[in-house]
mmCIF file of C-alpha atoms in Angstrom:
data_model
loop_
_atom_site.group_PDB
_atom_site.id
_atom_site.type_symbol
_atom_site.label_atom_id
_atom_site.label_comp_id
_atom_site.label_asym_id
_atom_site.label_seq_id
_atom_site.Cartn_x
_atom_site.Cartn_y
_atom_site.Cartn_z
ATOM 1 C CA UNK I 1 -143.253 -73.563 -106.141
ATOM 2 C CA UNK I 2 -143.860 -69.958 -107.206
ATOM 3 C CA UNK I 3 -144.947 -69.679 -110.846
ATOM 4 C CA UNK I 4 -145.645 -66.925 -113.353
ATOM 5 C CA UNK I 5 -147.882 -68.190 -116.158
ATOM 6 C CA UNK I 6 -147.566 -66.876 -119.731
ATOM 7 C CA UNK I 7 -150.411 -67.847 -122.084
ATOM 8 C CA UNK I 8 -153.207 -66.513 -124.246
ATOM 9 C CA UNK I 9 -155.640 -68.903 -126.069
ATOM 10 C CA UNK I 10 -158.015 -71.640 -124.941
ATOM 11 C CA UNK I 11 -155.194 -74.144 -125.450
ATOM 12 C CA UNK I 12 -153.401 -72.726 -122.383
ATOM 13 C CA UNK I 13 -156.366 -72.678 -120.001
ATOM 14 C CA UNK I 14 -156.413 -76.365 -118.891
ATOM 15 C CA UNK I 15 -152.784 -76.110 -117.753
ATOM 16 C CA UNK I 16 -153.465 -72.958 -115.751
ATOM 17 C CA UNK I 17 -156.494 -74.653 -114.234
ATOM 18 C CA UNK I 18 -154.430 -77.719 -113.317
ATOM 19 C CA UNK I 19 -151.814 -75.553 -111.607
ATOM 20 C CA UNK I 20 -154.481 -73.826 -109.512
ATOM 21 C CA UNK I 21 -155.920 -77.177 -108.429
ATOM 22 C CA UNK I 22 -152.582 -78.297 -107.027
ATOM 23 C CA UNK I 23 -151.572 -77.042 -103.572
ATOM 24 C CA UNK I 24 -147.867 -77.511 -104.350
ATOM 25 C CA UNK I 25 -147.939 -74.700 -106.922
ATOM 26 C CA UNK I 26 -148.655 -71.011 -106.443
ATOM 27 C CA UNK I 27 -149.476 -69.004 -109.562
ATOM 28 C CA UNK I 28 -148.285 -65.530 -108.613
ATOM 29 C CA UNK I 29 -149.385 -63.764 -111.784
ATOM 30 C CA UNK I 30 -150.523 -64.309 -115.369
ATOM 31 C CA UNK I 31 -149.023 -62.592 -118.417
ATOM 32 C CA UNK I 32 -151.243 -62.593 -121.504
ATOM 33 C CA UNK I 33 -151.738 -60.675 -124.730
ATOM 34 C CA UNK I 34 -153.591 -57.332 -124.671
ATOM 35 C CA UNK I 35 -157.336 -57.397 -125.306
ATOM 36 C CA UNK I 36 -158.132 -57.581 -129.036
ATOM 37 C CA UNK I 37 -160.941 -56.045 -131.065
ATOM 38 C CA UNK I 38 -163.101 -58.729 -132.625
ATOM 39 C CA UNK I 39 -164.975 -58.496 -135.903
ATOM 40 C CA UNK I 40 -168.500 -58.534 -134.509
ATOM 41 C CA UNK I 41 -169.186 -55.201 -132.873
ATOM 42 C CA UNK I 42 -165.473 -54.353 -132.809
ATOM 43 C CA UNK I 43 -165.499 -54.722 -129.022
ATOM 44 C CA UNK I 44 -162.340 -55.264 -127.017
ATOM 45 C CA UNK I 45 -162.274 -58.915 -126.019
ATOM 46 C CA UNK I 46 -159.987 -60.402 -123.347
ATOM 47 C CA UNK I 47 -158.023 -63.575 -124.016
ATOM 48 C CA UNK I 48 -159.399 -66.878 -122.636
ATOM 49 C CA UNK I 49 -156.455 -66.996 -120.218
ATOM 50 C CA UNK I 50 -157.261 -63.507 -118.906
ATOM 51 C CA UNK I 51 -160.912 -64.437 -118.418
ATOM 52 C CA UNK I 52 -159.964 -67.555 -116.447
ATOM 53 C CA UNK I 53 -157.310 -65.761 -114.378
ATOM 54 C CA UNK I 54 -159.637 -62.869 -113.545
ATOM 55 C CA UNK I 55 -162.387 -65.272 -112.479
ATOM 56 C CA UNK I 56 -159.870 -66.853 -110.086
ATOM 57 C CA UNK I 57 -158.529 -63.543 -108.744
ATOM 58 C CA UNK I 58 -155.016 -63.901 -110.181
ATOM 59 C CA UNK I 59 -153.173 -60.669 -111.089
ATOM 60 C CA UNK I 60 -153.028 -60.214 -114.876
ATOM 61 C CA UNK I 61 -150.372 -58.283 -116.802
ATOM 62 C CA UNK I 62 -150.911 -57.428 -120.495
ATOM 63 C CA UNK I 63 -147.865 -55.659 -121.940
ATOM 64 C CA UNK I 64 -147.946 -54.728 -125.618
ATOM 65 C CA UNK I 65 -144.324 -55.904 -125.938
ATOM 66 C CA UNK I 66 -143.222 -57.812 -122.880
ATOM 67 C CA UNK I 67 -139.488 -57.602 -123.533
ATOM 68 C CA UNK I 68 -139.686 -53.802 -123.869
ATOM 69 C CA UNK I 69 -142.165 -53.052 -121.087
ATOM 70 C CA UNK I 70 -140.187 -51.643 -118.151
ATOM 71 C CA UNK I 71 -143.031 -51.991 -115.649
ATOM 72 C CA UNK I 72 -143.641 -55.665 -116.475
ATOM 73 C CA UNK I 73 -139.914 -56.462 -116.472
ATOM 74 C CA UNK I 74 -139.604 -54.895 -113.034
ATOM 75 C CA UNK I 75 -142.590 -56.858 -111.721
ATOM 76 C CA UNK I 76 -141.257 -60.124 -113.145
ATOM 77 C CA UNK I 77 -137.917 -59.591 -111.473
ATOM 78 C CA UNK I 78 -139.380 -58.549 -108.129
ATOM 79 C CA UNK I 79 -141.701 -61.549 -107.908
ATOM 80 C CA UNK I 80 -138.702 -63.935 -107.656
ATOM 81 C CA UNK I 81 -140.528 -66.867 -109.239
ATOM 82 C CA UNK I 82 -139.155 -70.386 -109.256
ATOM 83 C CA UNK I 83 -140.444 -71.061 -112.786
ATOM 84 C CA UNK I 84 -142.109 -69.299 -115.690
ATOM 85 C CA UNK I 85 -144.589 -71.585 -117.493
ATOM 86 C CA UNK I 86 -145.189 -70.555 -121.126
ATOM 87 C CA UNK I 87 -147.970 -71.934 -123.347
ATOM 88 C CA UNK I 88 -148.948 -70.289 -126.635
ATOM 89 C CA UNK I 89 -148.281 -66.839 -125.208
ATOM 90 C CA UNK I 90 -147.741 -65.209 -128.594
ATOM 91 C CA UNK I 91 -144.673 -63.070 -127.903
ATOM 92 C CA UNK I 92 -140.967 -63.888 -127.915
ATOM 93 C CA UNK I 93 -139.289 -63.715 -124.511
ATOM 94 C CA UNK I 94 -135.909 -62.026 -124.267
ATOM 95 C CA UNK I 95 -132.882 -63.696 -122.684
ATOM 96 C CA UNK I 96 -133.282 -61.241 -119.815
ATOM 97 C CA UNK I 97 -136.717 -62.714 -119.074
ATOM 98 C CA UNK I 98 -135.630 -66.313 -119.653
ATOM 99 C CA UNK I 99 -132.876 -65.898 -117.055
ATOM 100 C CA UNK I 100 -135.145 -64.527 -114.312
ATOM 101 C CA UNK I 101 -136.738 -67.631 -112.722
ATOM 102 C CA UNK I 102 -134.601 -69.882 -110.518
ATOM 103 C CA UNK I 103 -135.434 -73.119 -112.371
ATOM 104 C CA UNK I 104 -135.873 -71.614 -115.832
ATOM 105 C CA UNK I 105 -138.752 -71.147 -118.282
ATOM 106 C CA UNK I 106 -140.773 -74.240 -119.212
ATOM 107 C CA UNK I 107 -142.649 -74.304 -122.507
ATOM 108 C CA UNK I 108 -145.513 -76.689 -123.263
ATOM 109 C CA UNK I 109 -145.364 -77.218 -127.033
ATOM 110 C CA UNK I 110 -148.026 -78.927 -129.156
ATOM 111 C CA UNK I 111 -145.840 -81.378 -131.083
ATOM 112 C CA UNK I 112 -143.210 -84.061 -130.689
ATOM 113 C CA UNK I 113 -140.100 -81.933 -130.979
ATOM 114 C CA UNK I 114 -137.999 -81.366 -132.977
ATOM 115 C CA UNK I 115 -140.864 -81.880 -135.440
ATOM 116 C CA UNK I 116 -143.199 -78.937 -136.025
ATOM 117 C CA UNK I 117 -141.415 -76.130 -134.281
ATOM 118 C CA UNK I 118 -143.201 -72.819 -134.643
ATOM 119 C CA UNK I 119 -146.597 -71.173 -134.440
ATOM 120 C CA UNK I 120 -149.038 -73.767 -135.812
ATOM 121 C CA UNK I 121 -147.856 -77.320 -135.035
ATOM 122 C CA UNK I 122 -151.331 -78.780 -134.557
ATOM 123 C CA UNK I 123 -152.667 -77.455 -137.855
ATOM 124 C CA UNK I 124 -149.704 -78.539 -139.960
ATOM 125 C CA UNK I 125 -149.506 -82.001 -138.411
ATOM 126 C CA UNK I 126 -153.085 -82.637 -139.571
ATOM 127 C CA UNK I 127 -152.476 -81.032 -142.970
ATOM 128 C CA UNK I 128 -149.521 -83.358 -143.531
ATOM 129 C CA UNK I 129 -151.576 -86.439 -142.657
ATOM 130 C CA UNK I 130 -149.674 -87.405 -139.505
ATOM 131 C CA UNK I 131 -151.116 -90.356 -137.609
ATOM 132 C CA UNK I 132 -149.943 -89.158 -134.195
ATOM 133 C CA UNK I 133 -148.757 -86.037 -132.443
ATOM 134 C CA UNK I 134 -148.243 -84.997 -128.852
ATOM 135 C CA UNK I 135 -146.800 -82.603 -126.326
ATOM 136 C CA UNK I 136 -143.205 -81.791 -125.480
ATOM 137 C CA UNK I 137 -142.159 -79.865 -122.388
ATOM 138 C CA UNK I 138 -138.833 -78.093 -122.787
ATOM 139 C CA UNK I 139 -136.497 -75.605 -121.188
ATOM 140 C CA UNK I 140 -136.759 -72.439 -123.253
ATOM 141 C CA UNK I 141 -133.787 -70.748 -124.862
ATOM 142 C CA UNK I 142 -133.601 -67.747 -127.181
ATOM 143 C CA UNK I 143 -134.403 -69.848 -130.285
ATOM 144 C CA UNK I 144 -137.807 -70.747 -131.730
ATOM 145 C CA UNK I 145 -138.714 -73.982 -129.895
ATOM 146 C CA UNK I 146 -135.071 -75.066 -129.875
ATOM 147 C CA UNK I 147 -134.582 -75.634 -126.135
ATOM 148 C CA UNK I 148 -133.624 -78.854 -124.385
ATOM 149 C CA UNK I 149 -136.505 -81.315 -124.103
ATOM 150 C CA UNK I 150 -137.826 -82.596 -120.771
ATOM 151 C CA UNK I 151 -140.825 -84.931 -121.195
ATOM 152 C CA UNK I 152 -143.023 -86.089 -124.082
ATOM 153 C CA UNK I 153 -146.494 -87.590 -124.436
ATOM 154 C CA UNK I 154 -148.082 -88.835 -127.675
ATOM 155 C CA UNK I 155 -151.706 -89.187 -128.812
ATOM 156 C CA UNK I 156 -153.186 -90.555 -132.066
ATOM 157 C CA UNK I 157 -154.740 -88.267 -134.674
ATOM 158 C CA UNK I 158 -158.099 -89.704 -135.710
ATOM 159 C CA UNK I 159 -159.265 -89.398 -139.331
ATOM 160 C CA UNK I 160 -162.056 -86.943 -138.463
ATOM 161 C CA UNK I 161 -160.133 -84.878 -135.905
ATOM 162 C CA UNK I 162 -159.896 -81.238 -136.918
ATOM 163 C CA UNK I 163 -157.523 -78.653 -135.461
ATOM 164 C CA UNK I 164 -160.006 -77.576 -132.810
ATOM 165 C CA UNK I 165 -160.741 -81.111 -131.615
ATOM 166 C CA UNK I 166 -157.071 -82.071 -131.586
ATOM 167 C CA UNK I 167 -156.107 -78.900 -129.725
ATOM 168 C CA UNK I 168 -158.663 -79.712 -127.021
ATOM 169 C CA UNK I 169 -157.183 -83.204 -126.629
ATOM 170 C CA UNK I 170 -153.616 -81.890 -126.559
ATOM 171 C CA UNK I 171 -154.491 -79.175 -124.060
ATOM 172 C CA UNK I 172 -155.534 -81.839 -121.533
ATOM 173 C CA UNK I 173 -152.446 -83.928 -122.306
ATOM 174 C CA UNK I 174 -150.246 -80.842 -121.935
ATOM 175 C CA UNK I 175 -151.722 -79.924 -118.562
ATOM 176 C CA UNK I 176 -150.964 -83.362 -117.139
ATOM 177 C CA UNK I 177 -147.476 -83.442 -118.644
ATOM 178 C CA UNK I 178 -146.594 -80.012 -117.272
ATOM 179 C CA UNK I 179 -147.493 -81.065 -113.722
ATOM 180 C CA UNK I 180 -145.388 -84.216 -114.093
ATOM 181 C CA UNK I 181 -142.529 -82.124 -115.487
ATOM 182 C CA UNK I 182 -142.582 -79.659 -112.590
ATOM 183 C CA UNK I 183 -142.499 -82.413 -109.986
ATOM 184 C CA UNK I 184 -139.644 -84.219 -111.717
ATOM 185 C CA UNK I 185 -137.674 -81.001 -112.091
ATOM 186 C CA UNK I 186 -138.081 -80.232 -108.403
ATOM 187 C CA UNK I 187 -136.908 -83.745 -107.485
ATOM 188 C CA UNK I 188 -134.120 -83.669 -110.095
ATOM 189 C CA UNK I 189 -135.630 -86.751 -111.748
ATOM 190 C CA UNK I 190 -135.500 -85.447 -115.327
ATOM 191 C CA UNK I 191 -132.472 -84.769 -117.509
ATOM 192 C CA UNK I 192 -132.824 -82.152 -120.257
ATOM 193 C CA UNK I 193 -132.118 -83.660 -123.692
ATOM 194 C CA UNK I 194 -130.784 -81.469 -126.524
ATOM 195 C CA UNK I 195 -132.817 -81.518 -129.728
ATOM 196 C CA UNK I 196 -131.466 -82.951 -132.958
ATOM 197 C CA UNK I 197 -131.614 -79.757 -135.001
ATOM 198 C CA UNK I 198 -130.960 -81.636 -138.240
ATOM 199 C CA UNK I 199 -134.291 -83.448 -137.806
ATOM 200 C CA UNK I 200 -136.304 -80.285 -137.123
ATOM 201 C CA UNK I 201 -139.307 -79.175 -139.180
ATOM 202 C CA UNK I 202 -141.091 -75.832 -138.993
ATOM 203 C CA UNK I 203 -144.822 -75.120 -138.625
ATOM 204 C CA UNK I 204 -145.212 -71.599 -139.961
ATOM 205 C CA UNK I 205 -148.067 -69.180 -139.398
ATOM 206 C CA UNK I 206 -151.052 -70.022 -141.592
ATOM 207 C CA UNK I 207 -151.587 -67.519 -144.411
ATOM 208 C CA UNK I 208 -154.811 -66.705 -146.295
ATOM 209 C CA UNK I 209 -153.761 -68.629 -149.455
ATOM 210 C CA UNK I 210 -153.475 -71.782 -147.316
ATOM 211 C CA UNK I 211 -157.277 -71.745 -146.978
ATOM 212 C CA UNK I 212 -157.946 -71.941 -150.714
ATOM 213 C CA UNK I 213 -159.169 -75.346 -151.874
ATOM 214 C CA UNK I 214 -158.084 -76.808 -155.204
ATOM 215 C CA UNK I 215 -160.326 -79.618 -156.403
ATOM 216 C CA UNK I 216 -157.425 -80.955 -158.488
ATOM 217 C CA UNK I 217 -155.845 -82.198 -155.258
ATOM 218 C CA UNK I 218 -156.673 -85.687 -153.998
ATOM 219 C CA UNK I 219 -159.597 -86.346 -151.681
ATOM 220 C CA UNK I 220 -157.317 -87.103 -148.725
ATOM 221 C CA UNK I 221 -155.217 -83.974 -149.333
ATOM 222 C CA UNK I 222 -158.339 -81.810 -149.383
ATOM 223 C CA UNK I 223 -159.729 -83.571 -146.324
ATOM 224 C CA UNK I 224 -156.515 -82.961 -144.372
ATOM 225 C CA UNK I 225 -156.403 -79.314 -145.463
ATOM 226 C CA UNK I 226 -160.030 -78.725 -144.453
ATOM 227 C CA UNK I 227 -159.657 -80.234 -141.002
ATOM 228 C CA UNK I 228 -156.136 -78.921 -140.432
ATOM 229 C CA UNK I 229 -157.087 -75.321 -141.200
ATOM 230 C CA UNK I 230 -160.594 -75.605 -139.729
ATOM 231 C CA UNK I 231 -162.906 -73.721 -140.041
ATOM 232 C CA UNK I 232 -161.583 -71.471 -142.803
ATOM 233 C CA UNK I 233 -161.056 -73.489 -145.991
ATOM 234 C CA UNK I 234 -162.952 -72.080 -148.951
ATOM 235 C CA UNK I 235 -164.181 -73.147 -152.382
ATOM 236 C CA UNK I 236 -166.657 -71.321 -154.630
ATOM 237 C CA UNK I 237 -170.258 -72.283 -155.339
ATOM 238 C CA UNK I 238 -172.537 -70.441 -157.733
ATOM 239 C CA UNK I 239 -170.086 -67.520 -157.811
ATOM 240 C CA UNK I 240 -169.898 -67.063 -154.056
ATOM 241 C CA UNK I 241 -167.525 -68.252 -151.359
ATOM 242 C CA UNK I 242 -168.352 -71.550 -149.679
ATOM 243 C CA UNK I 243 -166.547 -72.626 -146.549
ATOM 244 C CA UNK I 244 -166.177 -76.381 -146.267
ATOM 245 C CA UNK I 245 -165.702 -77.367 -142.644
ATOM 246 C CA UNK I 246 -166.081 -81.159 -142.514
ATOM 247 C CA UNK I 247 -165.579 -83.900 -145.097
ATOM 248 C CA UNK I 248 -165.091 -87.645 -145.496
ATOM 249 C CA UNK I 249 -162.678 -89.178 -148.033
ATOM 250 C CA UNK I 250 -164.508 -92.080 -149.680
ATOM 251 C CA UNK I 251 -161.552 -94.263 -150.607
ATOM 252 C CA UNK I 252 -161.536 -97.824 -149.240
ATOM 253 C CA UNK I 253 -158.235 -97.153 -147.473
ATOM 254 C CA UNK I 254 -159.938 -94.682 -145.117
ATOM 255 C CA UNK I 255 -163.511 -95.867 -144.685
ATOM 256 C CA UNK I 256 -162.535 -98.472 -142.062
ATOM 257 C CA UNK I 257 -161.130 -95.637 -139.885
ATOM 258 C CA UNK I 258 -164.493 -93.875 -139.690
ATOM 259 C CA UNK I 259 -166.744 -94.099 -136.622
ATOM 260 C CA UNK I 260 -170.075 -95.886 -136.929
ATOM 261 C CA UNK I 261 -172.571 -95.476 -138.475
ATOM 262 C CA UNK I 262 -170.657 -93.742 -141.295
ATOM 263 C CA UNK I 263 -169.053 -96.873 -142.837
ATOM 264 C CA UNK I 264 -172.406 -98.634 -142.992
ATOM 265 C CA UNK I 265 -174.075 -95.640 -144.669
ATOM 266 C CA UNK I 266 -171.226 -95.231 -147.168
ATOM 267 C CA UNK I 267 -171.272 -98.907 -148.146
ATOM 268 C CA UNK I 268 -174.968 -98.518 -149.036
ATOM 269 C CA UNK I 269 -174.250 -95.838 -151.672
ATOM 270 C CA UNK I 270 -174.952 -97.562 -155.014
ATOM 271 C CA UNK I 271 -172.212 -97.801 -157.638
ATOM 272 C CA UNK I 272 -169.785 -95.743 -155.541
ATOM 273 C CA UNK I 273 -166.743 -97.376 -157.117
ATOM 274 C CA UNK I 274 -167.832 -96.429 -160.649
ATOM 275 C CA UNK I 275 -168.882 -92.814 -160.039
ATOM 276 C CA UNK I 276 -166.627 -90.232 -161.670
ATOM 277 C CA UNK I 277 -166.541 -86.698 -163.043
ATOM 278 C CA UNK I 278 -164.324 -83.670 -163.443
ATOM 279 C CA UNK I 279 -162.609 -82.169 -160.355
ATOM 280 C CA UNK I 280 -165.135 -80.120 -158.380
ATOM 281 C CA UNK I 281 -168.164 -81.801 -159.946
ATOM 282 C CA UNK I 282 -171.013 -83.038 -157.752
ATOM 283 C CA UNK I 283 -171.230 -86.654 -158.867
ATOM 284 C CA UNK I 284 -173.700 -88.022 -156.311
ATOM 285 C CA UNK I 285 -176.177 -86.844 -153.702
ATOM 286 C CA UNK I 286 -176.840 -89.287 -150.876
ATOM 287 C CA UNK I 287 -179.917 -88.857 -148.701
ATOM 288 C CA UNK I 288 -179.063 -87.995 -145.123
ATOM 289 C CA UNK I 289 -175.370 -87.434 -145.906
ATOM 290 C CA UNK I 290 -175.008 -84.815 -148.632
ATOM 291 C CA UNK I 291 -173.101 -84.145 -151.821
ATOM 292 C CA UNK I 292 -170.189 -86.218 -153.083
ATOM 293 C CA UNK I 293 -167.619 -84.280 -155.106
ATOM 294 C CA UNK I 294 -165.025 -85.612 -157.547
ATOM 295 C CA UNK I 295 -161.463 -84.560 -156.731
ATOM 296 C CA UNK I 296 -158.190 -85.035 -158.588
ATOM 297 C CA UNK I 297 -157.968 -88.504 -157.013
ATOM 298 C CA UNK I 298 -160.973 -90.005 -155.244
ATOM 299 C CA UNK I 299 -164.333 -88.795 -154.008
ATOM 300 C CA UNK I 300 -165.047 -86.425 -151.107
ATOM 301 C CA UNK I 301 -168.283 -86.281 -149.106
ATOM 302 C CA UNK I 302 -169.197 -82.796 -147.868
ATOM 303 C CA UNK I 303 -170.404 -83.297 -144.281
ATOM 304 C CA UNK I 304 -170.606 -79.648 -143.212
ATOM 305 C CA UNK I 305 -170.425 -76.357 -145.103
ATOM 306 C CA UNK I 306 -171.073 -72.664 -144.531
ATOM 307 C CA UNK I 307 -172.423 -70.250 -147.107
ATOM 308 C CA UNK I 308 -171.412 -66.588 -146.883
ATOM 309 C CA UNK I 309 -173.443 -64.840 -144.183
ATOM 310 C CA UNK I 310 -175.022 -68.103 -143.004
ATOM 311 C CA UNK I 311 -174.455 -70.484 -140.120
ATOM 312 C CA UNK I 312 -172.654 -73.801 -140.652
ATOM 313 C CA UNK I 313 -175.016 -76.511 -141.832
ATOM 314 C CA UNK I 314 -174.901 -80.227 -142.513
ATOM 315 C CA UNK I 315 -174.129 -81.422 -146.009
ATOM 316 C CA UNK I 316 -177.670 -82.739 -146.352
ATOM 317 C CA UNK I 317 -179.258 -79.434 -145.260
ATOM 318 C CA UNK I 318 -177.005 -77.677 -147.774
ATOM 319 C CA UNK I 319 -178.283 -79.928 -150.555
ATOM 320 C CA UNK I 320 -181.909 -79.259 -149.639
ATOM 321 C CA UNK I 321 -181.484 -75.531 -149.023
ATOM 322 C CA UNK I 322 -179.732 -74.849 -152.328
ATOM 323 C CA UNK I 323 -181.548 -77.539 -154.371
ATOM 324 C CA UNK I 324 -178.148 -78.789 -155.400
ATOM 325 C CA UNK I 325 -178.124 -81.143 -158.374
ATOM 326 C CA UNK I 326 -175.719 -83.765 -159.690
ATOM 327 C CA UNK I 327 -173.522 -82.267 -162.376
ATOM 328 C CA UNK I 328 -173.040 -78.863 -160.778
ATOM 329 C CA UNK I 329 -169.371 -77.915 -160.509
ATOM 330 C CA UNK I 330 -167.736 -76.172 -157.568
ATOM 331 C CA UNK I 331 -164.820 -73.855 -158.180
ATOM 332 C CA UNK I 332 -161.493 -73.580 -156.399
ATOM 333 C CA UNK I 333 -161.051 -71.203 -153.497
#
């Protein structure tokens, strides 16, 4: 089966790797986003997919706008691929491109469609407190994740999973599901199923205001925001920005979901059920764990933070390094 692979971030790499491992599939070329300038040093940096493809001697095409690039369109047509595989490529494909491969364009999407169509399904599923998510393979059409579905696979979302961890899990799941999908398509063992558009939800691009923390929210809401939009959620501390990158909600309803030895350590905190303060106030400091902050509803343990210009550090190192005291109040982001 001749394949052209469209993808850009780390999330797409395991699927490309899986295709190369399988003798039944031939990746003819890779299409990825142009190299981007990164903040540190402002150097042009290739996408993870380009790095992997180059290391494995696969031709790489990087059009600025794929549907307008005459050279790339000509190459795509001339290659006469059986299938285009698309994973987090980052550009919209025109109908002209979608119609090129013999068996169509297959997208590997990071949600259980029709839920969480759009650019950031993994992040918003965590933010909304979902207990499970998964991968859907689908035949692409001109809409935004609206094509007929092929196969699905689900995985649980653990209480401490952040967007990076969950993406790594889903990337492996997606690679396996894509291989299964291709085989079943070839053998005509899968029937495309139209989506129920009335049940669809949309996972929009994350905007800067989404990173701002509001201590008036509940502990679980803040926890889900911090891990969903990892590692960028921000509060203020002593008049400077403080990124909060890992937390634990200390309500009884969630403690049993935590991995050991966290539950044991939390149960040893004296008078935890009677501690209270104003939203944002540090109401307890626990040795070896860190600061506990009052929220609008419930308490939140700060497990990992990052001061401006510093590396991420554990909540306990933050306490020691700043000489944090009970009664100090953190501001909203």
